[in-house]
mmCIF file of C-alpha atoms and ligand atoms in Angstrom:
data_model
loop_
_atom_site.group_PDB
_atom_site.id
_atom_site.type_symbol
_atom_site.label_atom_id
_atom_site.label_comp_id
_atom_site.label_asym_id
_atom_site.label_seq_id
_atom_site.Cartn_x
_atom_site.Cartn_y
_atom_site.Cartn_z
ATOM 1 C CA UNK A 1 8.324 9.114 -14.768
ATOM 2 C CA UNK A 2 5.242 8.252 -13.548
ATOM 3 C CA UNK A 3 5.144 7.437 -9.751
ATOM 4 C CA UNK A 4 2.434 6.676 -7.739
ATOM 5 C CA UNK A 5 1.617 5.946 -4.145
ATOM 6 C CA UNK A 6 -1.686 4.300 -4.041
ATOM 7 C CA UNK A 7 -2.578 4.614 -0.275
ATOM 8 C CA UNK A 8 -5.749 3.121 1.870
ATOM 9 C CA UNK A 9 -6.298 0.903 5.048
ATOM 10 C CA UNK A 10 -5.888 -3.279 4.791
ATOM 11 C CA UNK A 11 -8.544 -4.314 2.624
ATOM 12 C CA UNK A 12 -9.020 -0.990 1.007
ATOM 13 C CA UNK A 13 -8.247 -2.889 -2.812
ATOM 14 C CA UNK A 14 -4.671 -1.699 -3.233
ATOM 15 C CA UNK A 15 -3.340 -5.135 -4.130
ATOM 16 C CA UNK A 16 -6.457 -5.415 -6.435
ATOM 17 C CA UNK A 17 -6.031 -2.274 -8.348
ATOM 18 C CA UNK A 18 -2.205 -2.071 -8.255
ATOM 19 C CA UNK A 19 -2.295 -5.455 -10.907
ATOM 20 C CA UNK A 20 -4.998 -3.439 -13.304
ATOM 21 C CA UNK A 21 -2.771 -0.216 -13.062
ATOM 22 C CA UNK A 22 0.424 -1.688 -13.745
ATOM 23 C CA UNK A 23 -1.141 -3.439 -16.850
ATOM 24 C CA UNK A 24 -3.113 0.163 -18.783
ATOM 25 C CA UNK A 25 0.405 2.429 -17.627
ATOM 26 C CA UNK A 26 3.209 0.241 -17.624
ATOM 27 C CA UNK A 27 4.801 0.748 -14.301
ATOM 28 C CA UNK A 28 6.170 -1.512 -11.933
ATOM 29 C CA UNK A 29 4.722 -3.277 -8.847
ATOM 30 C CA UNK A 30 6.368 -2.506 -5.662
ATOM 31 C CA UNK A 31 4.268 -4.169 -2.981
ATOM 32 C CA UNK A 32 5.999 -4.293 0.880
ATOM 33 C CA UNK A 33 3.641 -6.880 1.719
ATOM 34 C CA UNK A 34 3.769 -9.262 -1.250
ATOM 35 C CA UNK A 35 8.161 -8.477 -0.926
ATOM 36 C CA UNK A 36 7.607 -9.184 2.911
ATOM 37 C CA UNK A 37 5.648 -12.682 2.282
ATOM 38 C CA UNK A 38 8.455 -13.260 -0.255
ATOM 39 C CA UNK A 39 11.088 -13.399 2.558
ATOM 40 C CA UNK A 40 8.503 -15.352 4.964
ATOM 41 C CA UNK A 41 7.999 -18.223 1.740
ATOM 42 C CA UNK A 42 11.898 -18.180 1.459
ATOM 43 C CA UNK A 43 12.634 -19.206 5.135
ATOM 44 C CA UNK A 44 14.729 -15.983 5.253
ATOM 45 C CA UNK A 45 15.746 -14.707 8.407
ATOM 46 C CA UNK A 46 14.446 -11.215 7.873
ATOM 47 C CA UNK A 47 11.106 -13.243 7.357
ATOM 48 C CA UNK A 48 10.966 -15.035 10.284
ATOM 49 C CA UNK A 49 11.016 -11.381 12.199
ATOM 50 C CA UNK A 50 8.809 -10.289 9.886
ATOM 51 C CA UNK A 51 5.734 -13.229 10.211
ATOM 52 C CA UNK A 52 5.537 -12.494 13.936
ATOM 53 C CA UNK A 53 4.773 -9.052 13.463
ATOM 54 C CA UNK A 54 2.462 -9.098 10.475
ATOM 55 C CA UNK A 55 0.370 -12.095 12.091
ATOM 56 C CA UNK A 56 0.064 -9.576 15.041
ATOM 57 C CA UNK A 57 -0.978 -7.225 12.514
ATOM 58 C CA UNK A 58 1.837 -5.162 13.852
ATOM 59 C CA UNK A 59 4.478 -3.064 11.487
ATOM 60 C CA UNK A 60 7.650 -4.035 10.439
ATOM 61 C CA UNK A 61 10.281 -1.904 11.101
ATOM 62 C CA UNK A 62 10.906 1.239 8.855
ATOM 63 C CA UNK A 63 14.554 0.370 8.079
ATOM 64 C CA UNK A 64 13.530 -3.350 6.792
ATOM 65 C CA UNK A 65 10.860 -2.414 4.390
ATOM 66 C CA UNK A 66 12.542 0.958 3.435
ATOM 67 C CA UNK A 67 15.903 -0.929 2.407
ATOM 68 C CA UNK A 68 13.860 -3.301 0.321
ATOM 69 C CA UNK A 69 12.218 -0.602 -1.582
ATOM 70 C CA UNK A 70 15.800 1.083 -1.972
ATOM 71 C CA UNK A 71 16.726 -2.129 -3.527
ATOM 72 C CA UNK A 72 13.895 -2.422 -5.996
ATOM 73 C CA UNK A 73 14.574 1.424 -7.332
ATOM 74 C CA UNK A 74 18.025 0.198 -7.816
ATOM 75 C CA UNK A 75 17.288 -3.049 -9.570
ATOM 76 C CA UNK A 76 14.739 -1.335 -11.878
ATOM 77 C CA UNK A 77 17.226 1.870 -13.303
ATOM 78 C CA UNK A 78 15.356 2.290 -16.617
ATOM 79 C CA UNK A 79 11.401 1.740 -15.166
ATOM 80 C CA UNK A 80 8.883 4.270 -17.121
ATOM 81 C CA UNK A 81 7.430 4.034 -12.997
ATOM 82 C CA UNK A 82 6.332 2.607 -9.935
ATOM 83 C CA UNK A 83 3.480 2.192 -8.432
ATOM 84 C CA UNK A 84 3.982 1.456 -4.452
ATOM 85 C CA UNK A 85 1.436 -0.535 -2.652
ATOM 86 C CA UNK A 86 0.855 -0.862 0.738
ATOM 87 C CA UNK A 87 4.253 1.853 1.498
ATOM 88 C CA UNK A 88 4.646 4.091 2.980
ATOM 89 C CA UNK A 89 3.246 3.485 6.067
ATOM 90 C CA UNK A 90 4.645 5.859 8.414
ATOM 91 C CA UNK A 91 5.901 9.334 8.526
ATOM 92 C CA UNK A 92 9.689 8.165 8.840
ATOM 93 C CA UNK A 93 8.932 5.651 5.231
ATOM 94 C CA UNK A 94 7.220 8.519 3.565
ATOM 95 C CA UNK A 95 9.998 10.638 4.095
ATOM 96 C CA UNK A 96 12.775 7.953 2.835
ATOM 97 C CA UNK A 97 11.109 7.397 0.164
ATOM 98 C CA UNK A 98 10.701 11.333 -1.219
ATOM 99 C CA UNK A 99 14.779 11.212 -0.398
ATOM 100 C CA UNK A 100 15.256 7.994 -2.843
ATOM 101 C CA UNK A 101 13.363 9.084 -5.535
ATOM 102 C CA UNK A 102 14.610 12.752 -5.493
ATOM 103 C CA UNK A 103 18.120 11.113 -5.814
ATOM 104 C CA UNK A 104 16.784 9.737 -8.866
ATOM 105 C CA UNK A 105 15.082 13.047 -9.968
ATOM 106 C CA UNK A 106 11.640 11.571 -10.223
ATOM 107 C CA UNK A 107 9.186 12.812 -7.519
ATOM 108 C CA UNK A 108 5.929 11.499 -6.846
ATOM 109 C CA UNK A 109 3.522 12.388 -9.294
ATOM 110 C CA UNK A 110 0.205 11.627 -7.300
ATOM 111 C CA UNK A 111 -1.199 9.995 -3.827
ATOM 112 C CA UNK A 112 -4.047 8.374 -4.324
ATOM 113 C CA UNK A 113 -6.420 7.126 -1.002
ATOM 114 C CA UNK A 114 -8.819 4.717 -1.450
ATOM 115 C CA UNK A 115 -11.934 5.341 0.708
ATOM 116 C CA UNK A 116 -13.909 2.677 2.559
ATOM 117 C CA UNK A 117 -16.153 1.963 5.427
ATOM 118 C CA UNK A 118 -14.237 0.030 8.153
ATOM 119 C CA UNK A 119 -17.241 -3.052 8.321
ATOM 120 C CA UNK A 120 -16.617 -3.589 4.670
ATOM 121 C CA UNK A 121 -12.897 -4.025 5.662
ATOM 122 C CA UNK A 122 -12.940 -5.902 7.907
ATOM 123 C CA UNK A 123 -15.821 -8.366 6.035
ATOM 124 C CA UNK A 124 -13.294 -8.078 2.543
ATOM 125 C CA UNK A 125 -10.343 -8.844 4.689
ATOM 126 C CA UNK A 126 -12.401 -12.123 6.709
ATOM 127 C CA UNK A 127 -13.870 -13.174 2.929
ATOM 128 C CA UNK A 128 -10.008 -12.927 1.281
ATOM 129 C CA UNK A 129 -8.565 -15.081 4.841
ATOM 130 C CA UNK A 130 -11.030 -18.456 4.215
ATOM 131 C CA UNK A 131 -9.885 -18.777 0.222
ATOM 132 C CA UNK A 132 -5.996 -17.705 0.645
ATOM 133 C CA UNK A 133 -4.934 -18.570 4.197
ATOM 134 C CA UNK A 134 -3.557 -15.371 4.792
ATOM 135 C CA UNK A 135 -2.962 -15.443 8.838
ATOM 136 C CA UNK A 136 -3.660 -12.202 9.343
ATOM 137 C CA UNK A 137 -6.434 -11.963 7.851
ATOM 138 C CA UNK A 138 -8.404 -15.259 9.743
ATOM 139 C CA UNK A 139 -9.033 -13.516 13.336
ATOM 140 C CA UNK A 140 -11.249 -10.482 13.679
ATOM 141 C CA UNK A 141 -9.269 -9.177 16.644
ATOM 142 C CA UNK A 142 -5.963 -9.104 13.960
ATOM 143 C CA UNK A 143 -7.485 -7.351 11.263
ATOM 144 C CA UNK A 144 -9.060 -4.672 13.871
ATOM 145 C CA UNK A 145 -6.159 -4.296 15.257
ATOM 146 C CA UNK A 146 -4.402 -3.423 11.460
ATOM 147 C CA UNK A 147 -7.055 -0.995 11.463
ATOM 148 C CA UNK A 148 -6.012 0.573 14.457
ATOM 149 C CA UNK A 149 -2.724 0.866 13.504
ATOM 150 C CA UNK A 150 -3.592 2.177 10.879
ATOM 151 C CA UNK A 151 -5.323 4.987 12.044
ATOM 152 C CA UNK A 152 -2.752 5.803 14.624
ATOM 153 C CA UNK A 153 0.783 5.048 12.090
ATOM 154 C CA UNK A 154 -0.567 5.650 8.729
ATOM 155 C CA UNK A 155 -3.434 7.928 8.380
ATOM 156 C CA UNK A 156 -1.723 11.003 8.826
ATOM 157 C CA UNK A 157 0.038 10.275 5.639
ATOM 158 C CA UNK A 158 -2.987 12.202 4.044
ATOM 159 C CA UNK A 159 -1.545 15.200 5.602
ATOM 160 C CA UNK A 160 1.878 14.882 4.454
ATOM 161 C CA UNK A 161 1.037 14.635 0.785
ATOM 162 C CA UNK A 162 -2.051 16.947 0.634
ATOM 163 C CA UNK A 163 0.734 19.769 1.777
ATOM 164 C CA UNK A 164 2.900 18.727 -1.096
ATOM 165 C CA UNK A 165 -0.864 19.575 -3.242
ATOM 166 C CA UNK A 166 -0.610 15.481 -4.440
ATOM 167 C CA UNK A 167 -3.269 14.001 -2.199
ATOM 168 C CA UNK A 168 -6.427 12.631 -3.792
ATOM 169 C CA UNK A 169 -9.098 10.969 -2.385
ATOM 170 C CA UNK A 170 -11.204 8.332 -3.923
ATOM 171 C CA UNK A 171 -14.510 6.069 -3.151
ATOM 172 C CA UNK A 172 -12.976 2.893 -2.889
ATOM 173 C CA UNK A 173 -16.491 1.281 -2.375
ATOM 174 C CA UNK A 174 -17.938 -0.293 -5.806
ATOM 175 C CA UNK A 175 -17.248 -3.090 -8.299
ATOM 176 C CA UNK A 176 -13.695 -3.374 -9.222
ATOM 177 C CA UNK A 177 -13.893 -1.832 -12.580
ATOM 178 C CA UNK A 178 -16.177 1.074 -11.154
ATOM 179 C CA UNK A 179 -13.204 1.931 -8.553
ATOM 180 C CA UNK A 180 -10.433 1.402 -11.267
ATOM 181 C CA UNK A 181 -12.486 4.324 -13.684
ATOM 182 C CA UNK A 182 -12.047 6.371 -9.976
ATOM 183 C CA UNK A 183 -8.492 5.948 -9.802
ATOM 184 C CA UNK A 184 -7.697 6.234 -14.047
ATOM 185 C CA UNK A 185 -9.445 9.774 -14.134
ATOM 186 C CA UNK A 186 -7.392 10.376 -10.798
ATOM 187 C CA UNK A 187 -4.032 9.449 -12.660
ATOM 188 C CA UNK A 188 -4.891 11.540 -15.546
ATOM 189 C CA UNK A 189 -5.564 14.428 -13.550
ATOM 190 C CA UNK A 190 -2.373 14.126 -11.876
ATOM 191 C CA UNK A 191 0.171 12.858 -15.062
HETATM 192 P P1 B4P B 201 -0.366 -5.700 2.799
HETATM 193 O O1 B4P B 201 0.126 -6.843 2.020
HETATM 194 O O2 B4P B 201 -0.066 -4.327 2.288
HETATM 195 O O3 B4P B 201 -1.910 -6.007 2.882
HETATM 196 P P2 B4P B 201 -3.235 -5.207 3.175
HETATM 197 O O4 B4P B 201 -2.982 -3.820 3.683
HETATM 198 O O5 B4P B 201 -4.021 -6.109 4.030
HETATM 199 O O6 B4P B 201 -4.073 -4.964 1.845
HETATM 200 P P3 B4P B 201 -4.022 -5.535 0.376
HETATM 201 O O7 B4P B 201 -3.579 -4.401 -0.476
HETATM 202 O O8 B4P B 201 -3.266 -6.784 0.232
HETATM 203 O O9 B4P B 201 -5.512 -5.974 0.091
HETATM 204 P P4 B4P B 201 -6.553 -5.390 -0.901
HETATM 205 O O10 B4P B 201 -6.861 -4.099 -0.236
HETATM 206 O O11 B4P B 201 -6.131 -5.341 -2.340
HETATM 207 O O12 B4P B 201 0.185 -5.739 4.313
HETATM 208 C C1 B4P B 201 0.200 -6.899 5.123
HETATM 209 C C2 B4P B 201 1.088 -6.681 6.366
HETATM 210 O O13 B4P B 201 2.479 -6.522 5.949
HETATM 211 C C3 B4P B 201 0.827 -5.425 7.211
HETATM 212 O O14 B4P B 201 -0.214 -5.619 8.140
HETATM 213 C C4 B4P B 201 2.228 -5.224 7.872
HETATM 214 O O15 B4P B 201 2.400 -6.101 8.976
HETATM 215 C C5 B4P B 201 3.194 -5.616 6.800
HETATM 216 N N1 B4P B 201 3.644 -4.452 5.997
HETATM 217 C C6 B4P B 201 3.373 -4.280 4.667
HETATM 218 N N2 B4P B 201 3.895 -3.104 4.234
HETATM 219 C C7 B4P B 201 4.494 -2.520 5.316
HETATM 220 C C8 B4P B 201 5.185 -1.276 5.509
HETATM 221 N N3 B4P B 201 5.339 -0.402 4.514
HETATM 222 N N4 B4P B 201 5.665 -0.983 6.750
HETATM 223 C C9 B4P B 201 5.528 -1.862 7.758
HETATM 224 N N5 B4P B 201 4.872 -3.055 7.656
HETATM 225 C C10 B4P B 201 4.356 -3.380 6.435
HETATM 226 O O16 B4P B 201 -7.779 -6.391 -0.941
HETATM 227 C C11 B4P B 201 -8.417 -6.926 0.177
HETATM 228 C C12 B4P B 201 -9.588 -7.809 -0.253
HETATM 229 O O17 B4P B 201 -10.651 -7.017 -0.775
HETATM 230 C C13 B4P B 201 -9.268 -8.821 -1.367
HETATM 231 O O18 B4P B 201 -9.811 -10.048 -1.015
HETATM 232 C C14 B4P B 201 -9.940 -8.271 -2.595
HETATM 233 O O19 B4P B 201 -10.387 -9.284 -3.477
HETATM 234 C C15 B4P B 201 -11.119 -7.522 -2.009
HETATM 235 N N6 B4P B 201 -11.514 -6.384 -2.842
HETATM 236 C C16 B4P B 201 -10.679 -5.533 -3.481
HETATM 237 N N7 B4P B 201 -11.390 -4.597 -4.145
HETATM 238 C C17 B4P B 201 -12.723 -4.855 -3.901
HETATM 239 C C18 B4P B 201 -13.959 -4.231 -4.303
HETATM 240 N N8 B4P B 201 -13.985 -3.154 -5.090
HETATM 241 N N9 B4P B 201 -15.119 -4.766 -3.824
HETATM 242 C C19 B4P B 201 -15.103 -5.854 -3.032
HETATM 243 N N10 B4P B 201 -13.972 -6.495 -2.624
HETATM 244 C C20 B4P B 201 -12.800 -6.004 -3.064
#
């Protein structure tokens, strides 16, 4: 099985190069944000909590977005492989998640962090807002404060997978095909 946790900050082109990966290896999608806008587009309850965090650009917490990915792993029993996008994104998801997927006997094959400068963030993130109405990414203030969170929840994930020898680190500046070659030879490395 080929699993892998393609990692970076908001804006870093996980989304983006999650669709092209899932097409060359066959794997599916898990995405907490695209499953967490689900809820919010349903009127579920569990999305109501959620839209007043993410518009914050605050987390949502562990046990929501870990029992969603526990579902998908059980909805998807024959899957050649997942790719997860944007998750984990603390030390307490990482964790959960290396305990679900050695219940299934399928580790994580490779972590792969996208690199990029924090102004082209933030201008990625304001471009992406005007076309899809994304809330949190309209306000400036929102998106630096994702980045800050980031730093402070979800950096340190680096740490944790570069002592299990799976971290790699990629440029994530660069046309989209240019970063996709990046993270293909990374794969291949890993696989
Ligand atoms: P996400 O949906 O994960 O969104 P994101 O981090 O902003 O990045 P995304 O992956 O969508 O964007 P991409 O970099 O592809 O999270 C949203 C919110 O959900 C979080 O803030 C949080 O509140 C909540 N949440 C999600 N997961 C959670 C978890 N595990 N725990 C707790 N809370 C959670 O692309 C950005 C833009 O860059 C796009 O417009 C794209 O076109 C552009 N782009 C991509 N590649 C480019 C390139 N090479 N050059 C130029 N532009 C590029």
């Amino acid at each position: 099985m080929l699993n892998i946790v393609l990692f970076g900050p908001p804006g870093a082109g996980k989304g983006t190069q999650s669709k092209l990966i899932v097409e060359k290896y066959t794997l599916i999608h898990l995405s907490t944000g695209d499953l967490l806008r689900s809820e919010i587009a349903a009127g579920t309850a569990l999305g109501a909590e959620a839209k007043l965090l993410m518009d914050a650009g605050r987390l949502v917490p562990d046990e929501v977005v870990v029992g969603m990915i526990r579902n998908k792993l059980n909805a998807n029993p024959g899957a050649g492989g997942f790719i997860f996008d944007g998750f984990p994104r603390t030390g307490e998801q990482a964790a959960s998640l290396d305990d679900l997927l050695n219940e299934l006997n399928a580790p994580i094959t490779t972590m792969i962090s996208m690199d990029v400068p924090e102004r082209e963030l933030i201008d990625r993130l304001l471009s992406r807002g005007k076309d899809s109405g994304r809330a949190d990414d309209q306000n400036e203030e929102v998106i630096k404060d994702r980045l800050d969170v980031y730093q402070k929840q979800t950096a340190v994930l680096k740490n944790y997978y570069d002592k299990q020898g799976k971290m790699q680190e990629i440029n994530g500046l660069g046309t989209v095909d240019e970063v996709f070659t990046r993270i293909t030879n990374a794969i291949e490395k890993a696989a």
